[in-house]
């Protein structure tokens, strides 16, 4: 049901103030069966979470203009608190609060082994710890029709608050998996050509590549790049840059590569 609130200190709203660790701790994020919570911000992301079958827990919406998706939460049997802009701003700590936010139970996900086995075109991420970059990579991969995303455990969580906001909910339709043994998963992925993005001038120009049918793009940290272990089993490729510019950031590079090698 809809429940009016007019005080940001209302204890019932404390659940919306949880930080990332409060939503899902390290153990939760390693659980392929689904553990912990995630926060969806905005009517589009909430709607896409519902469309994907994610189980809602509670919502907080704009009392003056309740978005239609709020009724879907109520119909699913959860409470939706409704309050004014100032209440929602203080609770969510967003300067411009979204018309709705909702807490969901984290869904089960496929294992890394299953994802690698079934995906022809795979985006692979190593050491990308910025949630906004991971969210953009998810959105890029989904936009250009890639089959899945494989991340190591030093990379940011695709269901983190900022990642979901940047990805606009595409994380619910792009299968993803996380692994503690990324290099082993890639070594065991027989018949897949790996294209490792690097600013190394000796790498192949991405414009000259005719990709193999079963392929993967590997994207690394903007600071350290990809590990030597991954570079040793991959084909290094570069995106040509104008003089004086060495590289794009991880998210922009992923967009170019997902398009060029699609």
C-alpha atoms as a printed R data frame, in Angstrom:
    type eleno elety resid chain resno      x       y       z
1   ATOM     1    CA   UNK     A     1  0.000   0.000   0.000
2   ATOM     2    CA   UNK     A     2  0.958   3.662  -0.262
3   ATOM     3    CA   UNK     A     3  2.136   5.163   3.050
4   ATOM     4    CA   UNK     A     4  2.562   8.977   3.391
5   ATOM     5    CA   UNK     A     5  5.731  10.202   5.171
6   ATOM     6    CA   UNK     A     6  6.713  13.769   6.008
7   ATOM     7    CA   UNK     A     7  9.835  13.375   8.166
8   ATOM     8    CA   UNK     A     8 13.176  12.212   6.747
9   ATOM     9    CA   UNK     A     9 14.074  10.962  10.237
10  ATOM    10    CA   UNK     A    10 11.211   8.467  10.146
11  ATOM    11    CA   UNK     A    11 12.803   5.193  11.193
12  ATOM    12    CA   UNK     A    12 10.866   3.320   8.531
13  ATOM    13    CA   UNK     A    13 12.945   5.139   5.890
14  ATOM    14    CA   UNK     A    14 16.300   4.094   7.349
15  ATOM    15    CA   UNK     A    15 16.489   1.109   4.988
16  ATOM    16    CA   UNK     A    16 16.904   3.511   2.046
17  ATOM    17    CA   UNK     A    17 20.029   4.999   3.660
18  ATOM    18    CA   UNK     A    18 22.071   1.802   3.493
19  ATOM    19    CA   UNK     A    19 25.480   2.084   1.875
20  ATOM    20    CA   UNK     A    20 26.725  -0.469  -0.647
21  ATOM    21    CA   UNK     A    21 28.105  -2.765   2.032
22  ATOM    22    CA   UNK     A    22 24.834  -2.535   3.915
23  ATOM    23    CA   UNK     A    23 22.946  -3.623   0.813
24  ATOM    24    CA   UNK     A    24 25.267  -6.475  -0.155
25  ATOM    25    CA   UNK     A    25 28.460  -7.478   1.628
26  ATOM    26    CA   UNK     A    26 31.399  -9.310   0.091
27  ATOM    27    CA   UNK     A    27 29.907 -12.723   0.799
28  ATOM    28    CA   UNK     A    28 26.565 -11.696  -0.735
29  ATOM    29    CA   UNK     A    29 28.247 -10.547  -3.937
30  ATOM    30    CA   UNK     A    30 30.014 -13.887  -4.286
31  ATOM    31    CA   UNK     A    31 26.768 -15.830  -3.939
32  ATOM    32    CA   UNK     A    32 25.482 -16.906  -7.357
33  ATOM    33    CA   UNK     A    33 22.246 -18.028  -5.697
34  ATOM    34    CA   UNK     A    34 21.233 -14.440  -4.895
35  ATOM    35    CA   UNK     A    35 21.910 -12.795  -1.531
36  ATOM    36    CA   UNK     A    36 21.612  -9.264  -0.216
37  ATOM    37    CA   UNK     A    37 19.780  -6.330  -1.757
38  ATOM    38    CA   UNK     A    38 20.187  -3.720  -4.472
39  ATOM    39    CA   UNK     A    39 18.716  -0.232  -4.812
40  ATOM    40    CA   UNK     A    40 17.047   0.740  -8.087
41  ATOM    41    CA   UNK     A    41 16.777   4.484  -8.766
42  ATOM    42    CA   UNK     A    42 14.280   6.000 -11.191
43  ATOM    43    CA   UNK     A    43 11.098   4.718 -12.779
44  ATOM    44    CA   UNK     A    44 12.862   3.148 -15.776
45  ATOM    45    CA   UNK     A    45 15.332   1.145 -13.666
46  ATOM    46    CA   UNK     A    46 12.597   0.056 -11.251
47  ATOM    47    CA   UNK     A    47 10.385  -1.010 -14.163
48  ATOM    48    CA   UNK     A    48 13.209  -2.983 -15.784
49  ATOM    49    CA   UNK     A    49 13.980  -4.715 -12.497
50  ATOM    50    CA   UNK     A    50 10.341  -5.755 -12.234
51  ATOM    51    CA   UNK     A    51 10.239  -6.821 -15.888
52  ATOM    52    CA   UNK     A    52 13.267  -9.042 -15.233
53  ATOM    53    CA   UNK     A    53 11.460 -10.770 -12.382
54  ATOM    54    CA   UNK     A    54 13.455  -9.231  -9.522
55  ATOM    55    CA   UNK     A    55 11.648  -9.436  -6.183
56  ATOM    56    CA   UNK     A    56 10.882  -5.994  -4.675
57  ATOM    57    CA   UNK     A    57 11.049  -5.284  -0.952
58  ATOM    58    CA   UNK     A    58  9.948  -1.652  -0.476
59  ATOM    59    CA   UNK     A    59  9.699   1.629  -2.412
60  ATOM    60    CA   UNK     A    60  9.893   5.396  -1.856
61  ATOM    61    CA   UNK     A    61  8.112   7.670  -4.345
62  ATOM    62    CA   UNK     A    62  7.219  11.277  -5.075
63  ATOM    63    CA   UNK     A    63  3.971  12.083  -3.263
64  ATOM    64    CA   UNK     A    64  3.026  14.860  -5.681
65  ATOM    65    CA   UNK     A    65  3.516  12.853  -8.872
66  ATOM    66    CA   UNK     A    66  3.475   9.170  -8.053
67  ATOM    67    CA   UNK     A    67  5.002   7.378 -11.066
68  ATOM    68    CA   UNK     A    68  2.870   4.594 -12.579
69  ATOM    69    CA   UNK     A    69  5.497   1.966 -11.761
70  ATOM    70    CA   UNK     A    70  4.800   2.559  -8.053
71  ATOM    71    CA   UNK     A    71  1.445   0.848  -8.512
72  ATOM    72    CA   UNK     A    72  3.267  -2.214  -9.839
73  ATOM    73    CA   UNK     A    73  5.206  -2.377  -6.573
74  ATOM    74    CA   UNK     A    74  2.002  -2.122  -4.570
75  ATOM    75    CA   UNK     A    75  0.390  -4.779  -6.751
76  ATOM    76    CA   UNK     A    76  3.385  -7.001  -5.973
77  ATOM    77    CA   UNK     A    77  2.488  -6.711  -2.287
78  ATOM    78    CA   UNK     A    78  5.125  -4.265  -1.034
79  ATOM    79    CA   UNK     A    79  4.751  -0.934   0.734
80  ATOM    80    CA   UNK     A    80  5.577   2.287  -1.106
81  ATOM    81    CA   UNK     A    81  6.302   5.306   1.079
82  ATOM    82    CA   UNK     A    82  5.382   8.609  -0.553
83  ATOM    83    CA   UNK     A    83  6.940  11.912   0.449
84  ATOM    84    CA   UNK     A    84  7.908  15.351  -0.772
85  ATOM    85    CA   UNK     A    85 11.111  16.288  -2.535
86  ATOM    86    CA   UNK     A    86 12.973  17.446   0.573
87  ATOM    87    CA   UNK     A    87 12.180  14.265   2.483
88  ATOM    88    CA   UNK     A    88 13.339  12.108  -0.414
89  ATOM    89    CA   UNK     A    89 16.454  14.207  -0.982
90  ATOM    90    CA   UNK     A    90 17.546  13.830   2.634
91  ATOM    91    CA   UNK     A    91 16.769  10.116   2.727
92  ATOM    92    CA   UNK     A    92 18.422   9.147  -0.587
93  ATOM    93    CA   UNK     A    93 21.244  11.726  -0.362
94  ATOM    94    CA   UNK     A    94 20.611  12.703  -3.977
95  ATOM    95    CA   UNK     A    95 20.668  16.409  -4.790
96  ATOM    96    CA   UNK     A    96 17.843  15.887  -7.281
97  ATOM    97    CA   UNK     A    97 15.910  12.869  -5.989
98  ATOM    98    CA   UNK     A    98 14.415  10.433  -8.457
99  ATOM    99    CA   UNK     A    99 10.627  10.104  -8.669
100 ATOM   100    CA   UNK     A   100 10.994   6.623  -7.175
101 ATOM   101    CA   UNK     A   101 13.611   4.367  -5.624
102 ATOM   102    CA   UNK     A   102 13.053   0.774  -4.575
103 ATOM   103    CA   UNK     A   103 14.923  -1.936  -2.735
104 ATOM   104    CA   UNK     A   104 15.009  -5.364  -4.373
105 ATOM   105    CA   UNK     A   105 16.364  -8.743  -3.394
106 ATOM   106    CA   UNK     A   106 19.417  -9.566  -5.497
107 ATOM   107    CA   UNK     A   107 18.524 -12.193  -8.101
108 ATOM   108    CA   UNK     A   108 20.364 -15.429  -8.740
109 ATOM   109    CA   UNK     A   109 22.902 -15.293 -11.554
110 ATOM   110    CA   UNK     A   110 24.617 -17.787 -13.806
111 ATOM   111    CA   UNK     A   111 27.991 -19.187 -12.813
112 ATOM   112    CA   UNK     A   112 31.137 -17.995 -14.557
113 ATOM   113    CA   UNK     A   113 31.626 -21.440 -16.078
114 ATOM   114    CA   UNK     A   114 28.118 -21.518 -17.556
115 ATOM   115    CA   UNK     A   115 28.361 -17.953 -18.863
116 ATOM   116    CA   UNK     A   116 31.675 -18.620 -20.596
117 ATOM   117    CA   UNK     A   117 30.342 -21.849 -22.097
118 ATOM   118    CA   UNK     A   118 27.169 -20.395 -23.596
119 ATOM   119    CA   UNK     A   119 28.270 -16.921 -24.767
120 ATOM   120    CA   UNK     A   120 29.663 -16.473 -28.259
121 ATOM   121    CA   UNK     A   121 30.476 -12.778 -27.726
122 ATOM   122    CA   UNK     A   122 31.707 -11.998 -24.229
123 ATOM   123    CA   UNK     A   123 32.882  -8.749 -22.625
124 ATOM   124    CA   UNK     A   124 35.469  -9.407 -19.911
125 ATOM   125    CA   UNK     A   125 36.485  -6.908 -17.240
126 ATOM   126    CA   UNK     A   126 39.572  -7.015 -15.012
127 ATOM   127    CA   UNK     A   127 40.245  -4.507 -12.246
128 ATOM   128    CA   UNK     A   128 37.657  -1.887 -13.256
129 ATOM   129    CA   UNK     A   129 36.649  -0.729  -9.787
130 ATOM   130    CA   UNK     A   130 34.663   2.396 -10.701
131 ATOM   131    CA   UNK     A   131 30.914   1.569 -10.572
132 ATOM   132    CA   UNK     A   132 30.099   4.253 -13.150
133 ATOM   133    CA   UNK     A   133 32.553   2.691 -15.618
134 ATOM   134    CA   UNK     A   134 31.139  -0.786 -15.025
135 ATOM   135    CA   UNK     A   135 27.612   0.543 -15.503
136 ATOM   136    CA   UNK     A   136 28.615   2.165 -18.787
137 ATOM   137    CA   UNK     A   137 30.336  -1.030 -19.946
138 ATOM   138    CA   UNK     A   138 27.146  -2.972 -19.203
139 ATOM   139    CA   UNK     A   139 25.093  -0.478 -21.195
140 ATOM   140    CA   UNK     A   140 27.557  -0.541 -24.108
141 ATOM   141    CA   UNK     A   141 27.640  -4.338 -24.236
142 ATOM   142    CA   UNK     A   142 23.858  -4.547 -24.163
143 ATOM   143    CA   UNK     A   143 23.464  -1.808 -26.762
144 ATOM   144    CA   UNK     A   144 25.686  -3.565 -29.309
145 ATOM   145    CA   UNK     A   145 24.208  -7.006 -28.741
146 ATOM   146    CA   UNK     A   146 26.975  -8.768 -26.818
147 ATOM   147    CA   UNK     A   147 25.920 -11.923 -25.010
148 ATOM   148    CA   UNK     A   148 27.333 -11.509 -21.521
149 ATOM   149    CA   UNK     A   149 29.750  -9.846 -19.106
150 ATOM   150    CA   UNK     A   150 32.393 -11.629 -17.031
151 ATOM   151    CA   UNK     A   151 34.062  -9.716 -14.193
152 ATOM   152    CA   UNK     A   152 36.835 -10.480 -11.749
153 ATOM   153    CA   UNK     A   153 36.214  -9.786  -8.067
154 ATOM   154    CA   UNK     A   154 38.300  -6.609  -8.010
155 ATOM   155    CA   UNK     A   155 35.850  -4.980 -10.442
156 ATOM   156    CA   UNK     A   156 32.796  -3.036  -9.317
157 ATOM   157    CA   UNK     A   157 29.446  -4.753  -8.921
158 ATOM   158    CA   UNK     A   158 27.020  -4.295 -11.873
159 ATOM   159    CA   UNK     A   159 24.183  -4.096  -9.331
160 ATOM   160    CA   UNK     A   160 25.858  -1.347  -7.301
161 ATOM   161    CA   UNK     A   161 23.756   1.787  -6.992
162 ATOM   162    CA   UNK     A   162 25.841   3.977  -9.326
163 ATOM   163    CA   UNK     A   163 26.432   1.169 -11.797
164 ATOM   164    CA   UNK     A   164 22.709   0.495 -12.135
165 ATOM   165    CA   UNK     A   165 21.952   4.173 -12.550
166 ATOM   166    CA   UNK     A   166 24.486   4.554 -15.372
167 ATOM   167    CA   UNK     A   167 23.450   1.268 -17.025
168 ATOM   168    CA   UNK     A   168 19.786   2.355 -16.998
169 ATOM   169    CA   UNK     A   169 18.746  -1.117 -15.859
170 ATOM   170    CA   UNK     A   170 20.379  -3.021 -18.739
171 ATOM   171    CA   UNK     A   171 22.200  -5.125 -16.113
172 ATOM   172    CA   UNK     A   172 18.942  -7.054 -15.713
173 ATOM   173    CA   UNK     A   173 18.958  -8.227 -19.325
174 ATOM   174    CA   UNK     A   174 22.701  -8.679 -19.924
175 ATOM   175    CA   UNK     A   175 23.794 -11.901 -18.176
176 ATOM   176    CA   UNK     A   176 26.824 -11.363 -15.969
177 ATOM   177    CA   UNK     A   177 29.008 -13.460 -13.709
178 ATOM   178    CA   UNK     A   178 31.837 -12.817 -11.267
179 ATOM   179    CA   UNK     A   179 34.832 -15.042 -10.645
180 ATOM   180    CA   UNK     A   180 37.826 -15.317  -8.345
181 ATOM   181    CA   UNK     A   181 39.784 -17.132 -11.064
182 ATOM   182    CA   UNK     A   182 39.393 -14.991 -14.169
183 ATOM   183    CA   UNK     A   183 42.598 -16.135 -15.881
184 ATOM   184    CA   UNK     A   184 41.644 -19.798 -15.381
185 ATOM   185    CA   UNK     A   185 38.144 -19.231 -16.794
186 ATOM   186    CA   UNK     A   186 39.659 -17.620 -19.889
187 ATOM   187    CA   UNK     A   187 42.283 -20.306 -20.366
188 ATOM   188    CA   UNK     A   188 39.570 -22.951 -20.237
189 ATOM   189    CA   UNK     A   189 37.394 -21.117 -22.787
190 ATOM   190    CA   UNK     A   190 38.499 -23.183 -25.761
191 ATOM   191    CA   UNK     A   191 38.058 -21.808 -29.256
192 ATOM   192    CA   UNK     A   192 37.554 -18.206 -28.160
193 ATOM   193    CA   UNK     A   193 39.743 -15.406 -29.497
194 ATOM   194    CA   UNK     A   194 40.423 -12.778 -26.844
195 ATOM   195    CA   UNK     A   195 41.035  -9.182 -27.908
196 ATOM   196    CA   UNK     A   196 42.812  -7.269 -25.138
197 ATOM   197    CA   UNK     A   197 42.427  -3.486 -25.262
198 ATOM   198    CA   UNK     A   198 45.732  -1.679 -24.737
199 ATOM   199    CA   UNK     A   199 47.304   1.681 -25.679
200 ATOM   200    CA   UNK     A   200 50.495  -0.176 -26.720
201 ATOM   201    CA   UNK     A   201 51.449   1.240 -30.163
202 ATOM   202    CA   UNK     A   202 52.610  -2.220 -31.271
203 ATOM   203    CA   UNK     A   203 49.116  -3.684 -30.818
204 ATOM   204    CA   UNK     A   204 46.855  -4.365 -33.800
205 ATOM   205    CA   UNK     A   205 44.714  -1.476 -35.025
206 ATOM   206    CA   UNK     A   206 41.156  -2.448 -34.069
207 ATOM   207    CA   UNK     A   207 39.928  -1.187 -37.457
208 ATOM   208    CA   UNK     A   208 41.898  -3.911 -39.244
209 ATOM   209    CA   UNK     A   209 40.450  -6.864 -37.339
210 ATOM   210    CA   UNK     A   210 37.898  -9.296 -38.716
211 ATOM   211    CA   UNK     A   211 36.770 -10.907 -35.465
212 ATOM   212    CA   UNK     A   212 36.420 -14.631 -35.020
213 ATOM   213    CA   UNK     A   213 32.964 -16.061 -34.438
214 ATOM   214    CA   UNK     A   214 33.624 -16.954 -30.810
215 ATOM   215    CA   UNK     A   215 35.303 -13.945 -29.251
216 ATOM   216    CA   UNK     A   216 35.839 -11.821 -26.176
217 ATOM   217    CA   UNK     A   217 36.855  -8.219 -25.510
218 ATOM   218    CA   UNK     A   218 39.039  -7.791 -22.410
219 ATOM   219    CA   UNK     A   219 39.023  -4.397 -20.672
220 ATOM   220    CA   UNK     A   220 41.355  -3.502 -17.819
221 ATOM   221    CA   UNK     A   221 41.943  -0.841 -15.220
222 ATOM   222    CA   UNK     A   222 42.668   2.658 -16.473
223 ATOM   223    CA   UNK     A   223 45.597   2.896 -14.055
224 ATOM   224    CA   UNK     A   224 47.311  -0.485 -14.355
225 ATOM   225    CA   UNK     A   225 45.836  -1.889 -17.571
226 ATOM   226    CA   UNK     A   226 45.466  -5.631 -18.029
227 ATOM   227    CA   UNK     A   227 47.551  -8.180 -16.166
228 ATOM   228    CA   UNK     A   228 50.495  -9.836 -17.871
229 ATOM   229    CA   UNK     A   229 48.728 -13.202 -17.552
230 ATOM   230    CA   UNK     A   230 45.774 -12.041 -19.630
231 ATOM   231    CA   UNK     A   231 47.910 -10.227 -22.188
232 ATOM   232    CA   UNK     A   232 49.868 -13.465 -22.658
233 ATOM   233    CA   UNK     A   233 46.775 -15.367 -23.847
234 ATOM   234    CA   UNK     A   234 45.056 -12.545 -25.774
235 ATOM   235    CA   UNK     A   235 45.552 -10.617 -29.003
236 ATOM   236    CA   UNK     A   236 46.485  -7.026 -28.057
237 ATOM   237    CA   UNK     A   237 44.414  -4.448 -29.943
238 ATOM   238    CA   UNK     A   238 44.466  -0.662 -29.832
239 ATOM   239    CA   UNK     A   239 42.058   2.113 -30.695
240 ATOM   240    CA   UNK     A   240 43.971   4.716 -32.745
241 ATOM   241    CA   UNK     A   241 44.314   8.054 -30.964
242 ATOM   242    CA   UNK     A   242 45.074  11.571 -32.117
243 ATOM   243    CA   UNK     A   243 48.653  12.747 -31.442
244 ATOM   244    CA   UNK     A   244 49.226  13.558 -27.785
245 ATOM   245    CA   UNK     A   245 46.343  11.402 -26.505
246 ATOM   246    CA   UNK     A   246 47.269   7.959 -25.225
247 ATOM   247    CA   UNK     A   247 43.903   6.329 -24.549
248 ATOM   248    CA   UNK     A   248 40.184   6.553 -23.787
249 ATOM   249    CA   UNK     A   249 38.715   5.749 -20.407
250 ATOM   250    CA   UNK     A   250 37.529   2.175 -19.833
251 ATOM   251    CA   UNK     A   251 33.861   2.849 -20.568
252 ATOM   252    CA   UNK     A   252 34.515   4.796 -23.786
253 ATOM   253    CA   UNK     A   253 37.028   2.216 -24.986
254 ATOM   254    CA   UNK     A   254 34.478  -0.532 -24.325
255 ATOM   255    CA   UNK     A   255 31.887   1.297 -26.425
256 ATOM   256    CA   UNK     A   256 34.267   1.600 -29.391
257 ATOM   257    CA   UNK     A   257 35.404  -2.024 -29.102
258 ATOM   258    CA   UNK     A   258 31.869  -3.420 -28.693
259 ATOM   259    CA   UNK     A   259 30.860  -1.608 -31.868
260 ATOM   260    CA   UNK     A   260 34.003  -2.355 -33.886
261 ATOM   261    CA   UNK     A   261 34.080  -6.071 -33.009
262 ATOM   262    CA   UNK     A   262 30.326  -6.689 -32.915
